[in-house]
Amino acid sequence: MALIVQKYGGTSVGSPERIRDVARRIKRWKMQGHQLVVVVSAMSGETNRLIALAKEVSPNPHPRELDVMVSTGEQVTIALLAMALQDLGIKAKSYTGGQVKVLTDSTFTKARILSIDEHNIRSDLEDDTVVIVAGFQGVDEQGNITTLGRGGSDTSAVALAAALKADECQIYTDVDGVYTTDPRVVPEARKLDRITFEEMLEMASLGSKVLQIRSVEFAGKYKVKLRVLSSFEEEGKETSGTLITVEEDTTMEQPIISGIAFNRDEAKLTVLGVPDRPGIASQILGPISEANIDVDMIIQNVGHDGTTDFSFTVNRGEYARALKILEEQVKPHIGARAIEGDNKICKVSAVGVGMRSHPGVASKMFRVLAEEGINIQMISTSEIKISVVVDEKYLELAVRVLHQAFGLDKAPA
Ligand code: ADP
Ligand code: ASP
Ligand code: MG
């Protein structure tokens, strides 16, 4: 008998039929004698619908109220799933994040989990009950409802698995594992049987939304056995998905590149003709960070006329706010010539631990993009990844040619 935490994403519980199907899958696991804690997302499209509704009423809703509202999506699915399980003769009980309780900090819309009270869950499990927990939500010290950021149900599941010392955390979704790149963009993408935490962390942080980045951080930190699988496979035809592992698999030839990640959600800002003197970077980025805007890539060009151009990227949703800060607070103070912005860019990244021992990956990546006439606007590297910023219109092409050039469509030798 094992204690298993399962998470079902939006598409997996997207309709009454899907919810009944998930209930049947849970019943099969239960009948094998396992204890089950199940985390669910809102039905697909529901979180987007709720956010859009809020914005129809108020263009800039207060984050606390937004959390009260968007957390309702998950509250609907926990109850529906409990009903479906009860109809199959399985004891089941639903809990909101606050009822568990999943204690978080008070950063509304992107709260962090601080602790989880396992008391109720343990006694239900002892009583042979399937415990169903609303993903994506928690409650702060003052009892305010909080949410964990888009895709946050993954993190709820991993945090529960860590708190309960579960034997495995299974993330059920609409693809049958983690692929070498998003299979919806490159149909030749290959499913990986295993991927290291380190690589998965990079893939997630560089845009592969199959797992929320915080869930991977949590799993790495607390050594949670994490697996991504499909909820759409028929009974008897289930595959074992992708296991996220701590160790690099030394029994296999390590590929240099494990995957290509991309993120459309980016925007670039440039401060032109900045006087080249100490303190400029902090004068430009200080007001941006005070406004709680995360900066990703940064480039400062060396100037020969005593001025430089300073570019950086932000999340596209924060582009307008960042542009306004530069125009109003930065430009007049530092005497820059002009501010430019581009919110039609994207970031494409090659990720792989094998890169550490193989020089030449960057030059190959740049050559492949050049051969397609794709201009690289910015570059950033780490030990196990190379990212480039390119015009958004080249996203699919860039991902496809890089995927092919690094041989990701073929099984490793
Ligand atoms: P859920 O609603 O189950 O949380 P998501 O839509 O958040 O599902 O994540 C699953 C999606 O992630 C897939 O449908 C796929 O399009 C996308 N995706 C992006 N990169 C990858 C990748 N490398 N491997 C698998 N799926 C990926
Ligand atoms: N429902 C939330 C979202 O759409 C959380 C999740 O699905 O993980 O972002
Ligand atoms: Mg998701």
Short mmCIF file of C-alpha atoms and ligand atoms in Angstrom, two decimals:
data_model
loop_
_atom_site.label_atom_id
_atom_site.label_comp_id
_atom_site.label_asym_id
_atom_site.label_seq_id
_atom_site.Cartn_x
_atom_site.Cartn_y
_atom_site.Cartn_z
CA MET A 1 0.00 0.00 0.00
CA ALA A 2 1.32 3.41 -0.94
CA LEU A 3 0.28 6.97 -0.18
CA ILE A 4 -0.14 8.70 -3.51
CA VAL A 5 -0.93 12.34 -4.25
CA GLN A 6 -2.52 12.82 -7.66
CA LYS A 7 -3.23 16.10 -9.40
CA TYR A 8 -5.69 16.52 -12.26
CA GLY A 9 -5.37 19.67 -14.38
CA GLY A 10 -8.07 21.75 -16.02
CA THR A 11 -8.55 19.71 -19.20
CA SER A 12 -8.57 16.48 -17.20
CA VAL A 13 -11.64 17.74 -15.28
CA GLY A 14 -13.00 19.90 -18.11
CA SER A 15 -16.52 18.41 -18.33
CA PRO A 16 -18.91 16.25 -16.28
CA GLU A 17 -17.83 13.22 -18.34
CA ARG A 18 -14.17 13.95 -17.68
CA ILE A 19 -14.84 14.28 -13.95
CA ARG A 20 -16.61 10.91 -13.91
CA ASP A 21 -13.71 9.44 -15.87
CA VAL A 22 -11.21 10.81 -13.34
CA ALA A 23 -13.34 9.34 -10.54
CA ARG A 24 -13.15 5.91 -12.21
CA ARG A 25 -9.36 6.22 -12.49
CA ILE A 26 -9.10 7.13 -8.80
CA LYS A 27 -11.32 4.19 -7.91
CA ARG A 28 -8.95 1.83 -9.74
CA TRP A 29 -5.99 3.13 -7.69
CA LYS A 30 -8.06 2.88 -4.52
CA MET A 31 -9.06 -0.70 -5.25
CA GLN A 32 -5.36 -1.58 -5.43
CA GLY A 33 -5.20 -0.67 -1.76
CA HIS A 34 -3.52 2.74 -1.98
CA GLN A 35 -4.28 5.81 0.10
CA LEU A 36 -5.11 8.75 -2.14
CA VAL A 37 -5.01 12.51 -1.82
CA VAL A 38 -6.28 14.17 -4.99
CA VAL A 39 -5.67 17.79 -5.96
CA VAL A 40 -7.80 19.31 -8.71
CA SER A 41 -7.69 22.45 -10.82
CA ALA A 42 -10.68 24.46 -11.98
CA MET A 43 -12.44 23.12 -15.09
CA SER A 44 -10.51 24.19 -18.20
CA GLY A 45 -11.12 27.81 -19.17
CA GLU A 46 -12.76 28.63 -15.85
CA THR A 47 -9.88 30.56 -14.28
CA ASN A 48 -9.51 32.64 -17.46
CA ARG A 49 -13.26 33.28 -17.48
CA LEU A 50 -13.24 34.45 -13.87
CA ILE A 51 -10.28 36.78 -14.40
CA ALA A 52 -11.94 38.26 -17.50
CA LEU A 53 -15.18 38.75 -15.59
CA ALA A 54 -13.38 40.58 -12.80
CA LYS A 55 -11.73 42.85 -15.33
CA GLU A 56 -15.08 43.65 -16.92
CA VAL A 57 -16.19 45.07 -13.60
CA SER A 58 -12.91 46.64 -12.57
CA PRO A 59 -9.96 47.15 -14.93
CA ASN A 60 -7.48 46.88 -12.08
CA PRO A 61 -9.06 44.62 -9.47
CA HIS A 62 -7.59 44.53 -5.99
CA PRO A 63 -5.51 41.33 -5.76
CA ARG A 64 -7.20 40.24 -2.52
CA GLU A 65 -10.63 40.32 -4.13
CA LEU A 66 -9.32 38.68 -7.29
CA ASP A 67 -8.11 35.75 -5.18
CA VAL A 68 -11.47 35.45 -3.41
CA MET A 69 -13.01 35.19 -6.86
CA VAL A 70 -10.64 32.99 -8.87
CA SER A 71 -10.33 30.45 -6.06
CA THR A 72 -13.99 29.54 -6.62
CA GLY A 73 -13.10 27.61 -9.78
CA GLU A 74 -11.33 24.91 -7.80
CA GLN A 75 -14.05 24.82 -5.15
CA VAL A 76 -16.52 23.68 -7.79
CA THR A 77 -14.35 20.81 -9.04
CA ILE A 78 -13.48 19.37 -5.60
CA ALA A 79 -17.17 19.01 -4.78
CA LEU A 80 -18.04 17.55 -8.20
CA LEU A 81 -15.25 15.00 -7.96
CA ALA A 82 -16.27 14.00 -4.43
CA MET A 83 -19.85 13.47 -5.66
CA ALA A 84 -18.65 11.38 -8.60
CA LEU A 85 -16.53 9.18 -6.33
CA GLN A 86 -19.35 8.72 -3.84
CA ASP A 87 -21.60 7.59 -6.70
CA LEU A 88 -19.00 4.89 -7.43
CA GLY A 89 -19.22 3.72 -3.83
CA ILE A 90 -15.91 5.28 -2.77
CA LYS A 91 -15.70 7.34 0.41
CA ALA A 92 -14.50 10.82 -0.53
CA LYS A 93 -14.33 14.21 1.13
CA SER A 94 -13.50 17.60 -0.40
CA TYR A 95 -11.52 20.42 1.23
CA THR A 96 -10.72 23.96 0.17
CA GLY A 97 -7.17 25.20 0.76
CA GLY A 98 -8.38 27.13 3.80
CA GLN A 99 -10.06 24.07 5.29
CA VAL A 100 -6.96 21.89 5.07
CA LYS A 101 -5.27 24.34 5.93
CA VAL A 102 -2.70 25.33 3.36
CA LEU A 103 -1.04 28.30 5.05
CA THR A 104 0.59 30.82 2.70
CA ASP A 105 2.13 34.26 2.88
CA SER A 106 -0.08 37.22 1.94
CA THR A 107 1.23 37.88 -1.57
CA PHE A 108 -2.16 37.75 -3.25
CA THR A 109 -2.21 36.18 -6.74
CA LYS A 110 1.27 34.67 -6.26
CA ALA A 111 1.39 33.48 -2.67
CA ARG A 112 3.94 30.99 -1.36
CA ILE A 113 3.02 27.98 0.73
CA LEU A 114 4.45 28.14 4.28
CA SER A 115 2.98 25.01 5.84
CA ILE A 116 0.24 22.42 5.49
CA ASP A 117 -1.80 21.01 8.36
CA GLU A 118 -2.04 17.28 7.71
CA HIS A 119 -4.30 16.47 10.67
CA ASN A 120 -7.66 16.20 8.86
CA ILE A 121 -6.10 14.52 5.87
CA ARG A 122 -4.43 11.82 7.96
CA SER A 123 -7.59 10.95 9.85
CA ASP A 124 -9.62 10.75 6.63
CA LEU A 125 -7.00 8.51 5.06
CA GLU A 126 -7.10 6.24 8.12
CA ASP A 127 -10.85 6.09 7.60
CA ASP A 128 -10.34 4.79 4.04
CA THR A 129 -11.50 8.07 2.51
CA VAL A 130 -10.14 9.67 -0.65
CA VAL A 131 -9.19 13.23 0.28
CA ILE A 132 -9.82 15.83 -2.43
CA VAL A 133 -8.09 19.17 -2.06
CA ALA A 134 -8.64 22.34 -4.10
CA GLY A 135 -5.42 23.23 -5.90
CA PHE A 136 -4.05 26.73 -6.47
CA GLN A 137 -5.36 28.16 -3.18
CA GLY A 138 -4.45 28.70 0.42
CA VAL A 139 -5.11 31.02 3.29
CA ASP A 140 -2.82 33.51 5.04
CA GLU A 141 -2.31 34.10 8.79
CA GLN A 142 -5.25 36.51 8.84
CA GLY A 143 -7.57 34.04 7.14
CA ASN A 144 -7.55 35.78 3.76
CA ILE A 145 -7.91 33.53 0.73
CA THR A 146 -4.78 33.50 -1.44
CA THR A 147 -3.83 31.90 -4.76
CA LEU A 148 -0.48 30.53 -5.88
CA GLY A 149 -0.05 31.93 -9.39
CA ARG A 150 -1.17 30.45 -12.70
CA GLY A 151 -0.57 26.73 -12.87
CA GLY A 152 -0.38 26.68 -9.07
CA SER A 153 -2.28 23.42 -8.56
CA ASP A 154 0.93 21.59 -9.49
CA THR A 155 2.57 23.25 -6.51
CA SER A 156 -0.36 22.45 -4.21
CA ALA A 157 0.03 18.78 -5.13
CA VAL A 158 3.79 18.65 -4.63
CA ALA A 159 3.56 20.57 -1.35
CA LEU A 160 0.94 18.10 -0.08
CA ALA A 161 3.09 15.19 -1.18
CA ALA A 162 6.05 16.70 0.69
CA ALA A 163 4.02 17.39 3.84
CA LEU A 164 2.52 13.89 3.87
CA LYS A 165 5.78 12.20 2.81
CA ALA A 166 3.82 10.56 0.02
CA ASP A 167 5.40 7.74 -1.93
CA GLU A 168 4.72 9.50 -5.24
CA CYS A 169 3.18 12.67 -6.64
CA GLN A 170 1.46 12.07 -9.98
CA ILE A 171 0.62 15.07 -12.15
CA TYR A 172 -2.13 13.99 -14.55
CA THR A 173 -2.50 16.25 -17.56
CA ASP A 174 -3.45 16.27 -21.26
CA VAL A 175 -0.08 15.02 -22.56
CA ASP A 176 1.50 11.71 -21.59
CA GLY A 177 4.69 13.15 -20.13
CA VAL A 178 7.37 15.78 -20.52
CA TYR A 179 8.52 16.12 -24.11
CA THR A 180 11.68 17.44 -25.75
CA THR A 181 9.58 20.52 -26.54
CA ASP A 182 5.87 21.40 -26.53
CA PRO A 183 4.35 18.64 -28.70
CA ARG A 184 1.64 21.09 -29.81
CA VAL A 185 4.29 23.20 -31.56
CA VAL A 186 6.59 20.43 -32.79
CA PRO A 187 4.67 17.21 -33.52
CA GLU A 188 8.01 15.35 -33.80
CA ALA A 189 8.78 16.10 -30.14
CA ARG A 190 9.73 12.99 -28.21
CA LYS A 191 8.51 11.95 -24.81
CA LEU A 192 11.25 11.69 -22.19
CA ASP A 193 11.07 8.73 -19.81
CA ARG A 194 13.14 10.67 -17.29
CA ILE A 195 14.39 14.19 -16.84
CA THR A 196 16.53 15.60 -14.01
CA PHE A 197 15.08 18.16 -11.59
CA GLU A 198 17.72 20.58 -12.72
CA GLU A 199 16.67 20.35 -16.35
CA MET A 200 12.95 20.37 -15.52
CA LEU A 201 13.49 23.47 -13.42
CA GLU A 202 15.13 25.24 -16.36
CA MET A 203 12.46 24.03 -18.81
CA ALA A 204 9.69 25.25 -16.48
CA SER A 205 11.33 28.58 -15.77
CA LEU A 206 11.97 29.13 -19.47
CA GLY A 207 8.32 28.65 -20.39
CA SER A 208 7.39 24.94 -20.52
CA LYS A 209 4.17 25.21 -18.60
CA VAL A 210 3.65 21.46 -18.23
CA LEU A 211 4.78 21.95 -14.61
CA GLN A 212 4.67 25.18 -12.63
CA ILE A 213 8.24 26.14 -11.69
CA ARG A 214 7.56 26.27 -7.97
CA SER A 215 6.27 22.72 -7.99
CA VAL A 216 9.60 21.56 -9.41
CA GLU A 217 11.54 23.61 -6.84
CA PHE A 218 9.49 22.08 -4.05
CA ALA A 219 9.88 18.56 -5.36
CA GLY A 220 13.65 18.99 -5.67
CA LYS A 221 13.95 20.47 -2.19
CA TYR A 222 11.83 17.87 -0.41
CA LYS A 223 12.82 14.92 -2.61
CA VAL A 224 9.29 14.24 -3.79
CA LYS A 225 9.05 11.50 -6.40
CA LEU A 226 7.34 13.41 -9.18
CA ARG A 227 5.78 11.97 -12.32
CA VAL A 228 3.88 13.57 -15.22
CA LEU A 229 1.25 11.37 -16.89
CA SER A 230 -1.83 11.50 -19.07
CA SER A 231 -5.37 11.32 -17.69
CA PHE A 232 -6.61 10.52 -21.20
CA GLU A 233 -5.23 7.00 -21.55
CA GLU A 234 -7.74 4.17 -21.52
CA GLU A 235 -7.88 1.59 -18.79
CA GLY A 236 -5.27 -1.07 -19.42
CA LYS A 237 -3.34 1.14 -21.84
CA GLU A 238 -1.80 3.50 -19.32
CA THR A 239 1.88 4.37 -19.76
CA SER A 240 4.28 5.43 -17.05
CA GLY A 241 4.77 9.04 -18.17
CA THR A 242 7.91 10.98 -17.27
CA LEU A 243 9.74 10.62 -13.98
CA ILE A 244 11.55 13.70 -12.70
CA THR A 245 14.74 12.35 -11.13
CA VAL A 246 17.38 13.67 -8.79
CA GLU A 247 20.26 11.86 -10.39
CA GLU A 248 21.52 12.17 -13.92
CA ASP A 249 21.02 8.80 -15.55
CA THR A 250 24.57 7.58 -15.93
CA THR A 251 23.57 4.32 -17.55
CA MET A 252 22.55 6.14 -20.71
CA GLU A 253 24.54 8.27 -23.11
CA GLN A 254 23.76 11.80 -21.90
CA PRO A 255 22.29 13.93 -24.68
CA ILE A 256 23.86 17.37 -24.94
CA ILE A 257 20.48 19.04 -25.19
CA SER A 258 17.41 17.58 -23.47
CA GLY A 259 14.80 20.04 -24.63
CA ILE A 260 13.82 23.31 -26.25
CA ALA A 261 11.68 25.64 -24.15
CA PHE A 262 10.02 28.86 -25.25
CA ASN A 263 8.07 31.73 -23.78
CA ARG A 264 5.84 34.08 -25.74
CA ASP A 265 5.05 36.06 -22.69
CA GLU A 266 7.97 38.47 -22.96
CA ALA A 267 8.59 42.12 -23.78
CA LYS A 268 11.75 44.17 -24.28
CA LEU A 269 12.49 47.72 -23.17
CA THR A 270 15.47 49.82 -24.25
CA VAL A 271 16.80 53.05 -22.79
CA LEU A 272 18.75 54.75 -25.58
CA GLY A 273 21.69 57.14 -25.24
CA VAL A 274 22.34 56.69 -21.53
CA PRO A 275 25.37 58.54 -20.14
CA ASP A 276 27.98 55.83 -19.46
CA ARG A 277 28.75 56.29 -15.78
CA PRO A 278 28.62 54.21 -12.59
CA GLY A 279 25.19 53.74 -11.05
CA ILE A 280 23.20 53.92 -14.26
CA ALA A 281 21.99 50.31 -14.15
CA SER A 282 20.64 50.75 -10.65
CA GLN A 283 18.99 54.07 -11.56
CA ILE A 284 17.19 52.35 -14.43
CA LEU A 285 16.27 49.09 -12.72
CA GLY A 286 15.70 50.46 -9.21
CA PRO A 287 12.27 51.98 -9.95
CA ILE A 288 11.34 48.85 -11.93
CA SER A 289 12.08 46.56 -9.01
CA GLU A 290 10.35 48.93 -6.56
CA ALA A 291 7.24 48.47 -8.68
CA ASN A 292 7.61 44.69 -8.14
CA ILE A 293 8.31 44.03 -11.82
CA ASP A 294 10.64 41.08 -12.42
CA VAL A 295 13.46 41.70 -14.89
CA ASP A 296 14.79 38.76 -16.85
CA MET A 297 17.55 39.40 -19.40
CA ILE A 298 19.70 42.52 -19.35
CA ILE A 299 22.07 43.89 -21.98
CA GLN A 300 24.22 46.99 -21.87
CA ASN A 301 26.03 47.86 -25.06
CA VAL A 302 29.46 49.38 -24.78
CA GLY A 303 29.30 52.92 -26.07
CA HIS A 304 32.09 54.73 -27.84
CA ASP A 305 30.61 58.22 -27.71
CA GLY A 306 30.23 58.20 -23.94
CA THR A 307 26.67 56.87 -24.05
CA THR A 308 25.27 53.36 -23.98
CA ASP A 309 22.00 51.61 -24.81
CA PHE A 310 20.49 49.59 -21.98
CA SER A 311 17.94 46.84 -22.75
CA PHE A 312 16.06 44.43 -20.53
CA THR A 313 13.08 42.09 -20.73
CA VAL A 314 10.00 41.80 -18.51
CA ASN A 315 6.86 39.72 -18.46
CA ARG A 316 4.53 40.93 -21.23
CA GLY A 317 1.75 41.59 -18.75
CA GLU A 318 3.97 44.18 -17.05
CA TYR A 319 5.21 45.82 -20.23
CA ALA A 320 2.92 48.86 -20.15
CA ARG A 321 3.69 49.56 -16.51
CA ALA A 322 7.45 49.23 -17.06
CA LEU A 323 7.33 51.53 -20.10
CA LYS A 324 5.48 54.18 -18.12
CA ILE A 325 8.02 54.03 -15.29
CA LEU A 326 10.90 54.46 -17.75
CA GLU A 327 9.23 57.39 -19.50
CA GLU A 328 8.12 59.18 -16.35
CA GLN A 329 10.63 58.30 -13.66
CA VAL A 330 13.83 57.22 -15.39
CA LYS A 331 14.27 59.15 -18.63
CA PRO A 332 14.09 62.67 -17.16
CA HIS A 333 16.48 61.83 -14.32
CA ILE A 334 19.31 60.14 -16.15
CA GLY A 335 19.17 62.23 -19.30
CA ALA A 336 18.54 59.33 -21.69
CA ARG A 337 17.84 60.18 -25.33
CA ALA A 338 14.77 57.96 -25.80
CA ILE A 339 12.86 54.93 -24.56
CA GLU A 340 11.91 52.14 -26.94
CA GLY A 341 9.75 49.09 -26.35
CA ASP A 342 8.81 45.90 -28.17
CA ASN A 343 6.18 43.53 -26.85
CA LYS A 344 6.26 41.22 -29.86
CA ILE A 345 9.31 39.23 -28.87
CA CYS A 346 9.76 35.76 -27.45
CA LYS A 347 12.47 33.75 -25.77
CA VAL A 348 13.68 30.41 -27.10
CA SER A 349 16.03 28.28 -25.00
CA ALA A 350 18.04 25.09 -25.36
CA VAL A 351 18.38 23.18 -22.08
CA GLY A 352 20.62 20.26 -21.16
CA VAL A 353 22.99 19.17 -18.40
CA GLY A 354 25.15 17.58 -21.11
CA MET A 355 26.07 21.11 -22.22
CA ARG A 356 28.47 21.36 -19.30
CA SER A 357 30.94 19.04 -20.93
CA HIS A 358 30.29 19.97 -24.55
CA PRO A 359 31.43 23.37 -25.80
CA GLY A 360 30.08 24.65 -29.09
CA VAL A 361 26.36 24.41 -28.34
CA ALA A 362 25.90 28.17 -28.44
CA SER A 363 27.66 28.62 -31.76
CA LYS A 364 25.62 25.79 -33.28
CA MET A 365 22.42 27.39 -32.00
CA PHE A 366 23.34 30.79 -33.46
CA ARG A 367 24.34 29.25 -36.80
CA VAL A 368 21.08 27.32 -37.13
CA LEU A 369 19.04 30.47 -36.44
CA ALA A 370 21.17 32.53 -38.85
CA GLU A 371 20.61 29.99 -41.63
CA GLU A 372 16.88 30.64 -41.28
CA GLY A 373 17.42 34.41 -41.33
CA ILE A 374 16.28 34.75 -37.71
CA ASN A 375 17.86 37.75 -36.02
CA ILE A 376 18.95 37.27 -32.40
CA GLN A 377 18.17 40.34 -30.29
CA MET A 378 19.49 39.20 -26.91
CA ILE A 379 21.40 36.22 -25.53
CA SER A 380 21.79 34.81 -22.06
CA THR A 381 23.52 31.66 -20.92
CA SER A 382 24.02 29.53 -17.85
CA GLU A 383 25.85 26.26 -17.35
CA ILE A 384 22.94 24.22 -18.66
CA LYS A 385 20.96 26.57 -20.92
CA ILE A 386 21.26 29.08 -23.74
CA SER A 387 18.41 31.52 -24.32
CA VAL A 388 17.87 33.92 -27.18
CA VAL A 389 15.28 36.64 -27.69
CA VAL A 390 13.86 36.77 -31.22
CA ASP A 391 10.91 38.36 -32.98
CA GLU A 392 7.72 36.55 -31.98
CA LYS A 393 6.86 35.78 -35.60
CA TYR A 394 9.84 33.38 -35.73
CA LEU A 395 8.91 31.42 -32.61
CA GLU A 396 7.58 28.24 -34.21
CA LEU A 397 10.29 28.21 -36.88
CA ALA A 398 13.09 28.73 -34.35
CA VAL A 399 11.80 25.99 -32.04
CA ARG A 400 11.35 23.57 -34.94
CA VAL A 401 14.78 24.07 -36.53
CA LEU A 402 16.61 23.92 -33.19
CA HIS A 403 14.72 20.80 -32.19
CA GLN A 404 15.82 19.17 -35.41
CA ALA A 405 19.38 20.50 -35.42
CA PHE A 406 20.04 19.05 -31.96
CA GLY A 407 18.62 15.69 -33.02
CA LEU A 408 15.83 15.77 -30.46
CA ASP A 409 13.37 14.08 -32.77
CA LYS A 410 15.53 10.94 -32.73
CA ALA A 411 15.94 8.55 -29.81
CA PRO A 412 19.37 8.96 -28.16
CA ALA A 413 21.95 6.38 -29.27
P1 ADP B 1 -2.98 21.23 -16.90
O1 ADP B 1 -4.23 21.97 -17.16
O2 ADP B 1 -3.15 19.75 -16.81
O3 ADP B 1 -2.19 21.78 -15.74
P2 ADP B 1 -1.20 22.64 -18.74
O4 ADP B 1 -1.88 23.19 -19.93
O5 ADP B 1 -0.86 23.55 -17.61
O6 ADP B 1 -2.09 21.40 -18.20
O7 ADP B 1 0.14 21.87 -19.16
C1 ADP B 1 0.11 20.88 -20.16
C2 ADP B 1 0.54 21.49 -21.48
O8 ADP B 1 1.91 21.88 -21.40
C3 ADP B 1 0.51 20.55 -22.65
O9 ADP B 1 -0.78 20.50 -23.23
C4 ADP B 1 1.55 21.13 -23.60
O10 ADP B 1 0.97 21.89 -24.64
C5 ADP B 1 2.35 22.09 -22.72
N1 ADP B 1 3.80 21.89 -22.79
C6 ADP B 1 4.74 22.86 -22.94
N2 ADP B 1 5.95 22.37 -22.99
C7 ADP B 1 5.84 21.04 -22.85
C8 ADP B 1 6.79 19.96 -22.81
N3 ADP B 1 8.09 20.16 -22.92
N4 ADP B 1 6.31 18.68 -22.65
C9 ADP B 1 4.99 18.46 -22.52
N5 ADP B 1 4.04 19.44 -22.56
C10 ADP B 1 4.46 20.71 -22.72
N1 ASP B 2 -6.77 27.02 -12.22
C1 ASP B 2 -5.48 27.65 -12.05
C2 ASP B 2 -4.98 28.16 -13.40
O1 ASP B 2 -5.66 28.04 -14.39
C3 ASP B 2 -4.48 26.77 -11.40
C4 ASP B 2 -4.10 25.53 -12.17
O2 ASP B 2 -4.82 25.10 -13.08
O3 ASP B 2 -3.07 24.95 -11.84
O4 ASP B 2 -3.92 28.74 -13.47
MG MG B 3 -0.89 23.44 -15.53
#
